[in-house]
Every structure is written in C-alpha cells, then in structure tokens.
Amino acid sequence: MPSQFCASRSLPNFTGTVLDKNLKLVAVLGTGAFGKVYKAIDLDSPADCPTFYAVKCLRLQPVGSHQRQQQEQEIRYHLAVAEDPRVVSLHRYFTSGEYLFVVLDYAETDVLEVLANEKVFHRRPDRVKEAFGEILDGVEALHRQGIYHRDIKPDNLLCDSDGKNIRIADFGLSTKKIRSLLLGCGSPGYMCPESLERSHPTALEGYSPKDNDIWAVAVLFCNFVAGVMPWQKALVSDPAFKHFIHHEDHLIHDLGLTKETNALLRRCFHKNPQMRPTLAEFRSAINAMERFTLADPLPSSTNAVTSNKQPMEGGSSSSSSRRSDGSEEEYSTPPTSCMPSSPSQSQADASARHAPKSGRTRRFPRRLFKAKGKHTPSPSPEPNTPAVQIERRKRRSSLQLLAKNLGLSW
C-alpha cells in the first residue's frame, strides 16, 4: 500500500482544541487517506442555536513540493465552485504550525449512509429523480467551470438525513486537464475502463476526466436504483463486467432493471466514450421513465423532476492520481463526512412475467450493507455465471467494508 494512503495516521488528535480563536473541534467525523475531518462548533454562535462546521485537517506539505501543489489546487478548485448550492461551501482555510485546516459546511450525513435506509429511495423513482436532479446540477456546475471531480461516489456526496440537499464534497483529486495520461485516480468501482488500464486503445492519447465523471454518475445511479455496485472494476478481468459486455440483458437479470433502464445504462457504459450520453441527455432519459427496476411500483401518474437550473454541458476533462515521483497509483480521497399515463393491464401483466420470482425478491438499497439471496441464472446459457456470483459477493463485501469504515450498521 502506498505510503500516502496512511498519511493521516501520523496526524495527532485535535479534539478539544480551539482553532483560529473561535472554532472548537468537538469530535472526529472521519479519517481518510490524507487527513482527518472534525466536527467543530463556532464559539461565537448563540449557545441555544450553535453553528457547526466540518474542519478538514491536513499536514502542510513543504513549499514547492508536488504534494503542496496538490493541496493548494484542491482549495483553489473548490473555491471556484463553492458558491454553487450543489457544492459544499468552503468558508475559509488557515495554517497553524505544520497543519492546514479547511473550514467547510457541516452536513448531517452522506449519500452512502442514506442509501442504507430503504425508506428514502427504495422503490421510489420519484425520489431517485429528485436526488439525481441535485447531483447532476452539481456535476454540471463543476464542468461549466472546467473542473472535473474524479472521485464522485456516495460518500463524497453530503446531504440531509432525509437524502435531500445533496452537495458535492472533497476536491482532492479534481483537475482541469482535458486529457489525462495518468491512470488509477479515484475509486476503482466508479472509474471508466480507459482510466484504469494501460492496454486500453486510448492509453497513449489519454482519457477524458469529464467522461470519467459521467461514467461515475452512471455507476452511482446503479447504487440508487439497485443498491449494489454493478462490478468491482470496469475491466474484462472482472467477471461481472465481462459478463455485462457479452450479454445485453446482464443488468436486467443481475440488478432487476427494467428494459428502459438497461438500455440507458448500456449507453452510459458503452466502450466508446463518444457513444455515451451527456449529462443533459442522462437527465432527460431518467425523467422520461416511470420506474427503474421491476420491483418499483407502477404509478398512475408521475411528474418528472427537473433541474433548478438549465442543463448545460461544457468544459474539459482529465483524471488520475499520482505519487510525488509522478508514477501512477490507485487511491481515493477521504470523505468529508414528460411522464406517460399508467400502463395498460397488458403492460402490467408483461411486467409481472419478467419480474423476479417470489424467491428472488430483492430489497435493493439494503444490499449496500447486507448480502442478497442466491442469484438464479437467466434462462439463456451463461457459462460465466458461477464466476459472476462470486464477483457479486466481492462487490457486496467491498461496500460492506466501506460502510464499516464509516461506522455504519448493516
């Protein structure tokens, strides 16, 4: 494991310390690869209505070093979009001795934890649309400024306890590069194939971090509607991804998706980045669907959830993580905490025929933290099914480990 991955272990515990005259650190919210995040109270705020912040602590790197440039870049890019309502506000930053402190909005929770609550998004396509309206607003705001996040995932999306008011956090891996030659930046499960392997056809010319963000949004959509990662890595060495490549209906059988949702995700996960939808096209597609999984209810009527902003596309892209010597490595940054009418009866009957059988009913979001039942193979020949089943267990285990690291019960 790279030494940077354990950098936060050398940081002292500042709980109880008063910083910058009025910020008292009262608890550790989380520890990541490079720093710790504390809950802080503003001592100047009213005692009966205190103001809380999240304070990120990093060891200040030597002037002129690559690591110092990365720290300065993280703050600079975050400040460029901090006024957007779909981005966590950065209030100020300061140094004290050999440490850098960044004062951010305090959030009740993050999307990863909310996904564990089946009452929030489970079988509620209207709520999924609302949440993705906010997420897409945030990603589009970054892209309009030519900033690409490169680590979009549930625990880097902060929100209220009811799953609303989603905001993007953690700009530690963000970039303004249009093309990137460095591989392995971000969280592997959310990265596009061209950002993962040197043997990819685009390896010599680099890949687009903007496209990588859009791929991550599509994987995130799988988290919301099915409660599971579609694969561990988008590589042919991953049995689930290989099975997806060779079987058109893989996501229907594996995640219980509708044909419309499957068609959208097959576009999102197309091997050619030029064939993938834009964020605006992705928004339009999900708003045009009544439901996303075969387990979702058949609504009599649904209103499409639209953006608070006009959908826009623009900017550049790039993606990767790097060591101080410029070599490549994989790591992730720490977390800071319209519609048609009701279908006819014949359509409903057809849906029932394709729905998972009673013994295979899946309570999707809980699968982020709890193993699902044994998967029944689809009727068509699937020689790789045993390997895919093993892969699913690995994917569930990785999410369970992530949940444990965040102190969640499952």
CSV table of C-alpha atoms in Angstrom, one decimal:
chain,number,residue,atom,x,y,z
A,1,MET,CA,0.0,0.0,0.0
A,2,PRO,CA,1.4,3.4,-0.9
A,3,SER,CA,2.8,5.4,2.0
A,4,GLN,CA,0.4,8.3,1.2
A,5,PHE,CA,-2.5,6.0,1.9
A,6,CYS,CA,-1.5,6.0,5.6
A,7,ALA,CA,-0.6,9.7,5.9
A,8,SER,CA,-3.5,10.5,8.1
A,9,ARG,CA,-2.3,8.1,10.8
A,10,SER,CA,0.5,10.4,11.7
A,11,LEU,CA,-1.8,13.2,12.5
A,12,PRO,CA,-2.5,14.0,16.1
A,13,ASN,CA,-6.0,14.0,17.6
A,14,PHE,CA,-7.0,17.7,17.9
A,15,THR,CA,-10.4,17.0,19.6
A,16,GLY,CA,-11.0,19.7,22.2
A,17,THR,CA,-8.6,22.2,20.5
A,18,VAL,CA,-9.7,25.8,19.8
A,19,LEU,CA,-8.5,27.0,16.4
A,20,ASP,CA,-8.5,30.5,14.8
A,21,LYS,CA,-9.9,31.9,18.1
A,22,ASN,CA,-13.5,30.6,17.8
A,23,LEU,CA,-13.5,27.1,16.3
A,24,LYS,CA,-13.6,24.3,18.9
A,25,LEU,CA,-13.1,20.8,17.5
A,26,VAL,CA,-15.5,18.6,19.3
A,27,ALA,CA,-15.4,15.2,17.5
A,28,VAL,CA,-13.7,13.3,14.7
A,29,LEU,CA,-16.2,12.8,11.8
A,30,GLY,CA,-13.9,10.6,9.7
A,31,THR,CA,-10.3,9.7,8.8
A,32,GLY,CA,-9.2,9.3,5.3
A,33,ALA,CA,-6.1,8.8,3.2
A,34,PHE,CA,-4.6,12.2,3.8
A,35,GLY,CA,-6.4,13.8,6.7
A,36,LYS,CA,-9.0,13.9,9.4
A,37,VAL,CA,-12.3,15.7,9.4
A,38,TYR,CA,-13.7,17.1,12.7
A,39,LYS,CA,-17.0,18.5,13.8
A,40,ALA,CA,-16.4,22.0,15.1
A,41,ILE,CA,-18.6,24.5,17.0
A,42,ASP,CA,-18.4,28.2,16.4
A,43,LEU,CA,-17.8,29.6,19.9
A,44,ASP,CA,-19.2,33.0,18.8
A,45,SER,CA,-22.6,31.5,17.8
A,46,PRO,CA,-25.5,31.6,20.3
A,47,ALA,CA,-25.4,28.8,22.9
A,48,ASP,CA,-29.1,28.0,22.3
A,49,CYS,CA,-28.5,27.7,18.5
A,50,PRO,CA,-24.9,26.9,17.9
A,51,THR,CA,-23.3,26.9,14.4
A,52,PHE,CA,-21.3,23.8,13.4
A,53,TYR,CA,-18.7,23.3,10.7
A,54,ALA,CA,-16.7,20.4,9.3
A,55,VAL,CA,-13.0,21.1,9.6
A,56,LYS,CA,-10.6,19.2,7.5
A,57,CYS,CA,-7.1,18.8,8.9
A,58,LEU,CA,-4.1,18.0,6.6
A,59,ARG,CA,-0.4,18.0,7.3
A,60,LEU,CA,1.1,21.1,5.5
A,61,GLN,CA,3.5,19.8,2.8
A,62,PRO,CA,6.8,21.6,2.0
A,63,VAL,CA,6.7,24.7,-0.2
A,64,GLY,CA,7.3,23.8,-3.8
A,65,SER,CA,6.6,20.1,-3.4
A,66,HIS,CA,4.2,18.2,-5.6
A,67,GLN,CA,2.0,17.4,-2.5
A,68,ARG,CA,1.9,21.1,-1.6
A,69,GLN,CA,0.8,22.0,-5.1
A,70,GLN,CA,-2.0,19.4,-4.8
A,71,GLN,CA,-3.2,20.9,-1.5
A,72,GLU,CA,-3.3,24.4,-3.0
A,73,GLN,CA,-5.0,23.1,-6.1
A,74,GLU,CA,-7.7,21.4,-4.1
A,75,ILE,CA,-8.6,24.6,-2.3
A,76,ARG,CA,-8.4,26.7,-5.5
A,77,TYR,CA,-10.7,24.5,-7.4
A,78,HIS,CA,-13.1,24.1,-4.5
A,79,LEU,CA,-13.3,27.9,-4.1
A,80,ALA,CA,-14.1,28.3,-7.8
A,81,VAL,CA,-17.4,26.5,-7.3
A,82,ALA,CA,-18.0,26.9,-3.6
A,83,GLU,CA,-20.9,29.4,-4.1
A,84,ASP,CA,-23.0,26.9,-6.0
A,85,PRO,CA,-25.8,25.4,-3.9
A,86,ARG,CA,-25.0,21.9,-5.0
A,87,VAL,CA,-21.4,22.1,-3.8
A,88,VAL,CA,-20.3,22.0,-0.1
A,89,SER,CA,-19.3,25.6,0.9
A,90,LEU,CA,-15.7,26.3,1.7
A,91,HIS,CA,-15.8,29.1,4.3
A,92,ARG,CA,-12.1,29.7,4.9
A,93,TYR,CA,-8.8,28.0,5.4
A,94,PHE,CA,-5.7,28.7,7.5
A,95,THR,CA,-2.5,27.2,8.7
A,96,SER,CA,-1.4,26.5,12.3
A,97,GLY,CA,2.1,25.3,12.8
A,98,GLU,CA,2.7,22.4,10.3
A,99,TYR,CA,-1.0,21.8,9.7
A,100,LEU,CA,-3.6,23.1,7.2
A,101,PHE,CA,-7.2,23.5,8.3
A,102,VAL,CA,-10.1,23.9,5.8
A,103,VAL,CA,-13.5,25.1,7.2
A,104,LEU,CA,-16.4,23.5,5.4
A,105,ASP,CA,-20.2,23.2,5.7
A,106,TYR,CA,-21.3,20.7,8.3
A,107,ALA,CA,-23.7,18.1,6.9
A,108,GLU,CA,-25.9,15.7,8.8
A,109,THR,CA,-24.8,12.7,6.7
A,110,ASP,CA,-23.8,11.5,3.3
A,111,VAL,CA,-25.5,9.6,0.5
A,112,LEU,CA,-23.8,6.3,1.4
A,113,GLU,CA,-25.4,6.3,4.8
A,114,VAL,CA,-28.8,7.3,3.4
A,115,LEU,CA,-28.8,4.5,0.9
A,116,ALA,CA,-28.9,2.1,3.8
A,117,ASN,CA,-32.3,3.5,4.7
A,118,GLU,CA,-34.8,1.7,2.5
A,119,LYS,CA,-37.5,4.2,3.3
A,120,VAL,CA,-35.7,7.0,1.4
A,121,PHE,CA,-35.0,5.7,-2.1
A,122,HIS,CA,-36.2,2.1,-2.1
A,123,ARG,CA,-38.9,1.6,-4.8
A,124,ARG,CA,-39.3,5.4,-5.0
A,125,PRO,CA,-38.3,6.5,-8.5
A,126,ASP,CA,-39.7,10.0,-7.8
A,127,ARG,CA,-37.1,10.4,-5.0
A,128,VAL,CA,-34.4,9.0,-7.2
A,129,LYS,CA,-35.2,11.5,-9.8
A,130,GLU,CA,-35.2,14.4,-7.3
A,131,ALA,CA,-31.8,13.3,-5.9
A,132,PHE,CA,-30.3,12.9,-9.3
A,133,GLY,CA,-31.6,16.4,-10.3
A,134,GLU,CA,-29.4,17.7,-7.5
A,135,ILE,CA,-26.4,15.5,-8.3
A,136,LEU,CA,-26.5,16.4,-12.0
A,137,ASP,CA,-26.8,20.1,-11.1
A,138,GLY,CA,-23.7,19.9,-9.1
A,139,VAL,CA,-21.6,18.0,-11.6
A,140,GLU,CA,-22.7,20.3,-14.4
A,141,ALA,CA,-21.7,23.3,-12.2
A,142,LEU,CA,-18.2,21.9,-11.9
A,143,HIS,CA,-18.0,21.1,-15.6
A,144,ARG,CA,-19.1,24.6,-16.6
A,145,GLN,CA,-16.0,25.9,-14.7
A,146,GLY,CA,-13.8,23.3,-16.5
A,147,ILE,CA,-13.3,21.4,-13.2
A,148,TYR,CA,-13.6,17.6,-13.1
A,149,HIS,CA,-14.0,15.9,-9.8
A,150,ARG,CA,-12.6,12.4,-10.5
A,151,ASP,CA,-13.9,10.9,-7.3
A,152,ILE,CA,-17.7,11.0,-7.5
A,153,LYS,CA,-19.2,8.4,-5.2
A,154,PRO,CA,-21.8,8.1,-2.4
A,155,ASP,CA,-19.5,9.2,0.5
A,156,ASN,CA,-18.4,12.3,-1.3
A,157,LEU,CA,-22.0,13.5,-1.6
A,158,LEU,CA,-23.1,15.1,1.6
A,159,CYS,CA,-26.8,15.6,2.3
A,160,ASP,CA,-29.5,16.0,5.0
A,161,SER,CA,-30.8,12.9,6.9
A,162,ASP,CA,-33.8,12.6,4.5
A,163,GLY,CA,-31.5,12.4,1.5
A,164,LYS,CA,-32.3,15.9,0.3
A,165,ASN,CA,-30.0,18.9,-0.3
A,166,ILE,CA,-27.2,16.8,-1.9
A,167,ARG,CA,-23.9,18.6,-2.3
A,168,ILE,CA,-20.6,17.6,-3.8
A,169,ALA,CA,-17.6,17.4,-1.4
A,170,ASP,CA,-13.9,16.6,-1.5
A,171,PHE,CA,-11.9,18.1,-4.4
A,172,GLY,CA,-8.6,16.4,-3.5
A,173,LEU,CA,-8.4,14.7,-6.9
A,174,SER,CA,-10.1,17.3,-9.0
A,175,THR,CA,-8.4,18.6,-12.2
A,176,LYS,CA,-8.8,21.0,-15.1
A,177,LYS,CA,-7.0,18.8,-17.6
A,178,ILE,CA,-8.9,17.9,-20.7
A,179,ARG,CA,-6.9,14.7,-21.2
A,180,SER,CA,-5.0,12.7,-18.7
A,181,LEU,CA,-2.3,10.1,-19.2
A,182,LEU,CA,-2.1,9.1,-15.5
A,183,LEU,CA,-4.2,6.1,-14.6
A,184,GLY,CA,-5.9,5.0,-11.4
A,185,CYS,CA,-7.3,8.3,-10.0
A,186,GLY,CA,-10.3,7.9,-7.8
A,187,SER,CA,-12.3,4.9,-6.6
A,188,PRO,CA,-11.9,1.9,-8.9
A,189,GLY,CA,-15.5,0.9,-9.0
A,190,TYR,CA,-16.6,4.3,-10.3
A,191,MET,CA,-13.9,4.7,-12.9
A,192,CYS,CA,-14.3,4.2,-16.7
A,193,PRO,CA,-12.2,1.5,-18.5
A,194,GLU,CA,-10.0,4.0,-20.3
A,195,SER,CA,-8.9,5.4,-16.9
A,196,LEU,CA,-8.0,2.0,-15.5
A,197,GLU,CA,-5.7,0.1,-17.9
A,198,ARG,CA,-2.6,0.9,-19.8
A,199,SER,CA,-3.6,-1.5,-22.6
A,200,HIS,CA,-6.7,0.5,-23.4
A,201,PRO,CA,-6.7,1.8,-27.0
A,202,THR,CA,-6.8,5.4,-25.8
A,203,ALA,CA,-3.9,4.9,-23.3
A,204,LEU,CA,-1.3,6.7,-25.5
A,205,GLU,CA,-3.5,9.8,-26.1
A,206,GLY,CA,-5.0,9.8,-22.6
A,207,TYR,CA,-8.6,9.8,-21.4
A,208,SER,CA,-11.2,12.4,-20.6
A,209,PRO,CA,-11.8,13.2,-16.9
A,210,LYS,CA,-15.1,14.7,-17.9
A,211,ASP,CA,-16.1,11.4,-19.4
A,212,ASN,CA,-14.9,9.7,-16.3
A,213,ASP,CA,-17.2,11.9,-14.1
A,214,ILE,CA,-20.2,10.9,-16.4
A,215,TRP,CA,-19.3,7.2,-16.0
A,216,ALA,CA,-19.2,7.6,-12.2
A,217,VAL,CA,-22.6,9.2,-12.3
A,218,ALA,CA,-24.0,6.2,-14.1
A,219,VAL,CA,-22.5,3.8,-11.6
A,220,LEU,CA,-23.9,6.0,-8.8
A,221,PHE,CA,-27.3,5.6,-10.5
A,222,CYS,CA,-26.9,1.8,-10.1
A,223,ASN,CA,-26.3,2.4,-6.4
A,224,PHE,CA,-29.5,4.3,-6.1
A,225,VAL,CA,-31.9,2.1,-8.0
A,226,ALA,CA,-30.4,-1.4,-7.3
A,227,GLY,CA,-28.4,-0.8,-4.1
A,228,VAL,CA,-25.2,-2.5,-5.4
A,229,MET,CA,-22.1,-1.9,-7.4
A,230,PRO,CA,-22.5,-3.3,-11.0
A,231,TRP,CA,-18.9,-4.6,-10.8
A,232,GLN,CA,-15.7,-4.0,-8.9
A,233,LYS,CA,-13.8,-2.6,-11.8
A,234,ALA,CA,-14.8,-1.9,-15.4
A,235,LEU,CA,-12.1,-4.3,-16.8
A,236,VAL,CA,-12.5,-7.6,-18.7
A,237,SER,CA,-10.7,-9.3,-15.9
A,238,ASP,CA,-13.7,-8.5,-13.7
A,239,PRO,CA,-16.2,-11.4,-14.2
A,240,ALA,CA,-19.3,-9.1,-13.8
A,241,PHE,CA,-18.0,-6.5,-16.2
A,242,LYS,CA,-17.0,-9.2,-18.7
A,243,HIS,CA,-20.5,-10.8,-18.5
A,244,PHE,CA,-22.0,-7.3,-19.0
A,245,ILE,CA,-20.0,-6.9,-22.2
A,246,HIS,CA,-21.2,-10.2,-23.7
A,247,HIS,CA,-24.8,-10.2,-22.5
A,248,GLU,CA,-27.2,-7.5,-23.5
A,249,ASP,CA,-29.6,-8.3,-20.6
A,250,HIS,CA,-27.0,-8.7,-17.9
A,251,LEU,CA,-28.2,-5.8,-15.8
A,252,ILE,CA,-31.8,-6.9,-16.1
A,253,HIS,CA,-31.0,-10.3,-14.6
A,254,ASP,CA,-28.3,-9.1,-12.2
A,255,LEU,CA,-29.9,-5.9,-10.9
A,256,GLY,CA,-33.5,-6.4,-11.7
A,257,LEU,CA,-33.7,-3.4,-14.0
A,258,THR,CA,-36.4,-2.5,-16.5
A,259,LYS,CA,-35.6,-2.7,-20.2
A,260,GLU,CA,-35.6,1.1,-20.5
A,261,THR,CA,-33.1,1.5,-17.6
A,262,ASN,CA,-30.9,-1.3,-19.0
A,263,ALA,CA,-30.9,0.5,-22.4
A,264,LEU,CA,-29.8,3.8,-20.8
A,265,LEU,CA,-27.0,2.2,-18.8
A,266,ARG,CA,-25.8,0.2,-21.8
A,267,ARG,CA,-25.3,3.6,-23.5
A,268,CYS,CA,-23.7,5.1,-20.4
A,269,PHE,CA,-21.3,2.1,-20.2
A,270,HIS,CA,-20.5,2.0,-24.0
A,271,LYS,CA,-16.9,1.1,-24.7
A,272,ASN,CA,-16.6,4.1,-27.0
A,273,PRO,CA,-16.8,7.4,-24.9
A,274,GLN,CA,-18.2,9.2,-27.9
A,275,MET,CA,-21.3,7.0,-27.8
A,276,ARG,CA,-22.2,7.7,-24.2
A,277,PRO,CA,-24.9,10.3,-23.3
A,278,THR,CA,-24.1,13.7,-22.0
A,279,LEU,CA,-25.3,14.7,-18.5
A,280,ALA,CA,-28.2,16.6,-20.1
A,281,GLU,CA,-29.2,13.5,-22.1
A,282,PHE,CA,-28.9,11.4,-19.0
A,283,ARG,CA,-31.2,13.7,-17.1
A,284,SER,CA,-33.8,13.7,-19.8
A,285,ALA,CA,-33.7,9.9,-20.1
A,286,ILE,CA,-34.3,9.2,-16.4
A,287,ASN,CA,-37.1,11.9,-16.2
A,288,ALA,CA,-38.8,10.1,-19.1
A,289,MET,CA,-39.1,6.8,-17.2
A,290,GLU,CA,-41.8,5.8,-14.8
A,291,ARG,CA,-39.7,3.3,-12.9
A,292,PHE,CA,-36.2,1.9,-13.0
A,293,THR,CA,-36.4,-1.6,-11.6
A,294,LEU,CA,-39.0,-4.4,-12.0
A,295,ALA,CA,-39.7,-4.1,-8.3
A,296,ASP,CA,-40.7,-0.4,-8.5
A,297,PRO,CA,-44.4,0.3,-8.3
A,298,LEU,CA,-46.5,1.1,-11.4
A,299,PRO,CA,-47.6,4.7,-10.7
A,300,SER,CA,-50.9,6.1,-12.0
A,301,SER,CA,-49.1,9.3,-12.7
A,302,THR,CA,-45.7,10.8,-12.0
A,303,ASN,CA,-44.2,14.3,-12.5
A,304,ALA,CA,-40.7,14.4,-13.9
A,305,VAL,CA,-38.3,16.0,-11.5
A,306,THR,CA,-36.5,18.8,-13.4
A,307,SER,CA,-33.4,20.7,-12.6
A,308,ASN,CA,-33.4,24.0,-10.7
A,309,LYS,CA,-31.0,25.2,-13.4
A,310,GLN,CA,-30.9,24.9,-17.2
A,311,PRO,CA,-28.9,21.8,-18.2
A,312,MET,CA,-25.6,22.8,-19.6
A,313,GLU,CA,-22.6,20.9,-20.9
A,314,GLY,CA,-19.2,22.3,-21.3
A,315,GLY,CA,-15.6,22.4,-20.1
A,316,SER,CA,-12.8,20.0,-20.3
A,317,SER,CA,-11.7,16.8,-18.6
A,318,SER,CA,-8.9,14.7,-17.1
A,319,SER,CA,-8.4,12.0,-14.4
A,320,SER,CA,-5.8,10.2,-12.3
A,321,SER,CA,-3.9,10.0,-9.0
A,322,ARG,CA,-0.2,10.4,-8.7
A,323,ARG,CA,2.7,9.9,-6.4
A,324,SER,CA,5.3,12.5,-5.7
A,325,ASP,CA,7.6,10.8,-8.1
A,326,GLY,CA,5.0,11.1,-10.9
A,327,SER,CA,4.2,7.4,-11.1
A,328,GLU,CA,0.7,6.1,-11.1
A,329,GLU,CA,-1.3,4.5,-8.3
A,330,GLU,CA,-4.9,3.9,-7.3
A,331,TYR,CA,-6.3,5.7,-4.3
A,332,SER,CA,-9.4,7.5,-3.2
A,333,THR,CA,-9.7,10.7,-1.2
A,334,PRO,CA,-11.2,10.8,2.3
A,335,PRO,CA,-14.9,11.6,2.7
A,336,THR,CA,-15.9,14.9,4.5
A,337,SER,CA,-18.4,13.2,6.4
A,338,CYS,CA,-42.9,14.1,-19.6
A,339,MET,CA,-44.3,11.1,-17.9
A,340,PRO,CA,-46.7,8.8,-19.8
A,341,SER,CA,-50.0,7.7,-18.2
A,342,SER,CA,-50.4,4.5,-16.3
A,343,PRO,CA,-49.5,1.4,-18.3
A,344,SER,CA,-52.4,-0.8,-19.6
A,345,GLN,CA,-53.2,-4.0,-17.9
A,346,SER,CA,-51.5,-6.0,-20.6
A,347,GLN,CA,-48.3,-4.0,-19.9
A,348,ALA,CA,-48.6,-4.7,-16.2
A,349,ASP,CA,-49.1,-8.4,-17.0
A,350,ALA,CA,-46.0,-8.3,-19.2
A,351,SER,CA,-44.0,-6.7,-16.4
A,352,ALA,CA,-45.2,-9.3,-14.0
A,353,ARG,CA,-43.9,-12.1,-16.3
A,354,HIS,CA,-40.4,-10.5,-16.3
A,355,ALA,CA,-40.3,-9.6,-12.6
A,356,PRO,CA,-38.0,-11.6,-10.3
A,357,LYS,CA,-39.8,-14.6,-8.9
A,358,SER,CA,-41.0,-14.7,-5.3
A,359,GLY,CA,-37.9,-16.4,-4.1
A,360,ARG,CA,-35.7,-13.8,-5.7
A,361,THR,CA,-37.4,-10.6,-4.5
A,362,ARG,CA,-34.6,-8.1,-3.9
A,363,ARG,CA,-34.7,-5.2,-1.4
A,364,PHE,CA,-32.1,-3.3,-3.4
A,365,PRO,CA,-30.7,-0.4,-1.3
A,366,ARG,CA,-30.1,-2.7,1.7
A,367,ARG,CA,-27.7,-4.7,-0.5
A,368,LEU,CA,-25.2,-1.9,0.0
A,369,PHE,CA,-24.8,-3.4,3.5
A,370,LYS,CA,-26.5,-6.8,3.6
A,371,ALA,CA,-25.9,-9.8,1.4
A,372,LYS,CA,-28.8,-10.7,-1.0
A,373,GLY,CA,-30.1,-14.1,-1.6
A,374,LYS,CA,-28.6,-16.6,-4.1
A,375,HIS,CA,-28.9,-15.4,-7.7
A,376,THR,CA,-30.9,-17.6,-10.1
A,377,PRO,CA,-29.3,-17.6,-13.6
A,378,SER,CA,-31.3,-16.3,-16.5
A,379,PRO,CA,-32.7,-19.0,-18.9
A,380,SER,CA,-30.1,-18.3,-21.6
A,381,PRO,CA,-26.8,-20.2,-21.4
A,382,GLU,CA,-24.4,-18.3,-19.1
A,383,PRO,CA,-21.2,-20.2,-18.8
A,384,ASN,CA,-19.7,-17.5,-16.6
A,385,THR,CA,-22.5,-17.4,-14.0
A,386,PRO,CA,-20.5,-19.1,-11.1
A,387,ALA,CA,-17.7,-16.5,-11.5
A,388,VAL,CA,-20.3,-13.7,-11.6
A,389,GLN,CA,-21.9,-14.9,-8.4
A,390,ILE,CA,-18.5,-14.9,-6.7
A,391,GLU,CA,-17.9,-11.4,-8.1
A,392,ARG,CA,-21.2,-10.2,-6.7
A,393,ARG,CA,-20.2,-11.4,-3.2
A,394,LYS,CA,-16.9,-9.5,-3.6
A,395,ARG,CA,-18.8,-6.3,-4.6
A,396,ARG,CA,-21.1,-6.6,-1.6
A,397,SER,CA,-18.1,-7.2,0.6
A,398,SER,CA,-16.4,-4.1,-0.6
A,399,LEU,CA,-19.4,-1.9,0.1
A,400,GLN,CA,-19.9,-3.5,3.5
A,401,LEU,CA,-16.2,-2.7,4.3
A,402,LEU,CA,-16.8,0.9,3.2
A,403,ALA,CA,-19.9,1.1,5.4
A,404,LYS,CA,-17.9,-0.3,8.4
A,405,ASN,CA,-15.2,2.3,7.8
A,406,LEU,CA,-17.8,5.0,8.1
A,407,GLY,CA,-19.2,3.5,11.3
A,408,LEU,CA,-22.5,2.4,9.8
A,409,SER,CA,-24.5,-0.6,10.9
A,410,TRP,CA,-25.8,-3.1,8.3
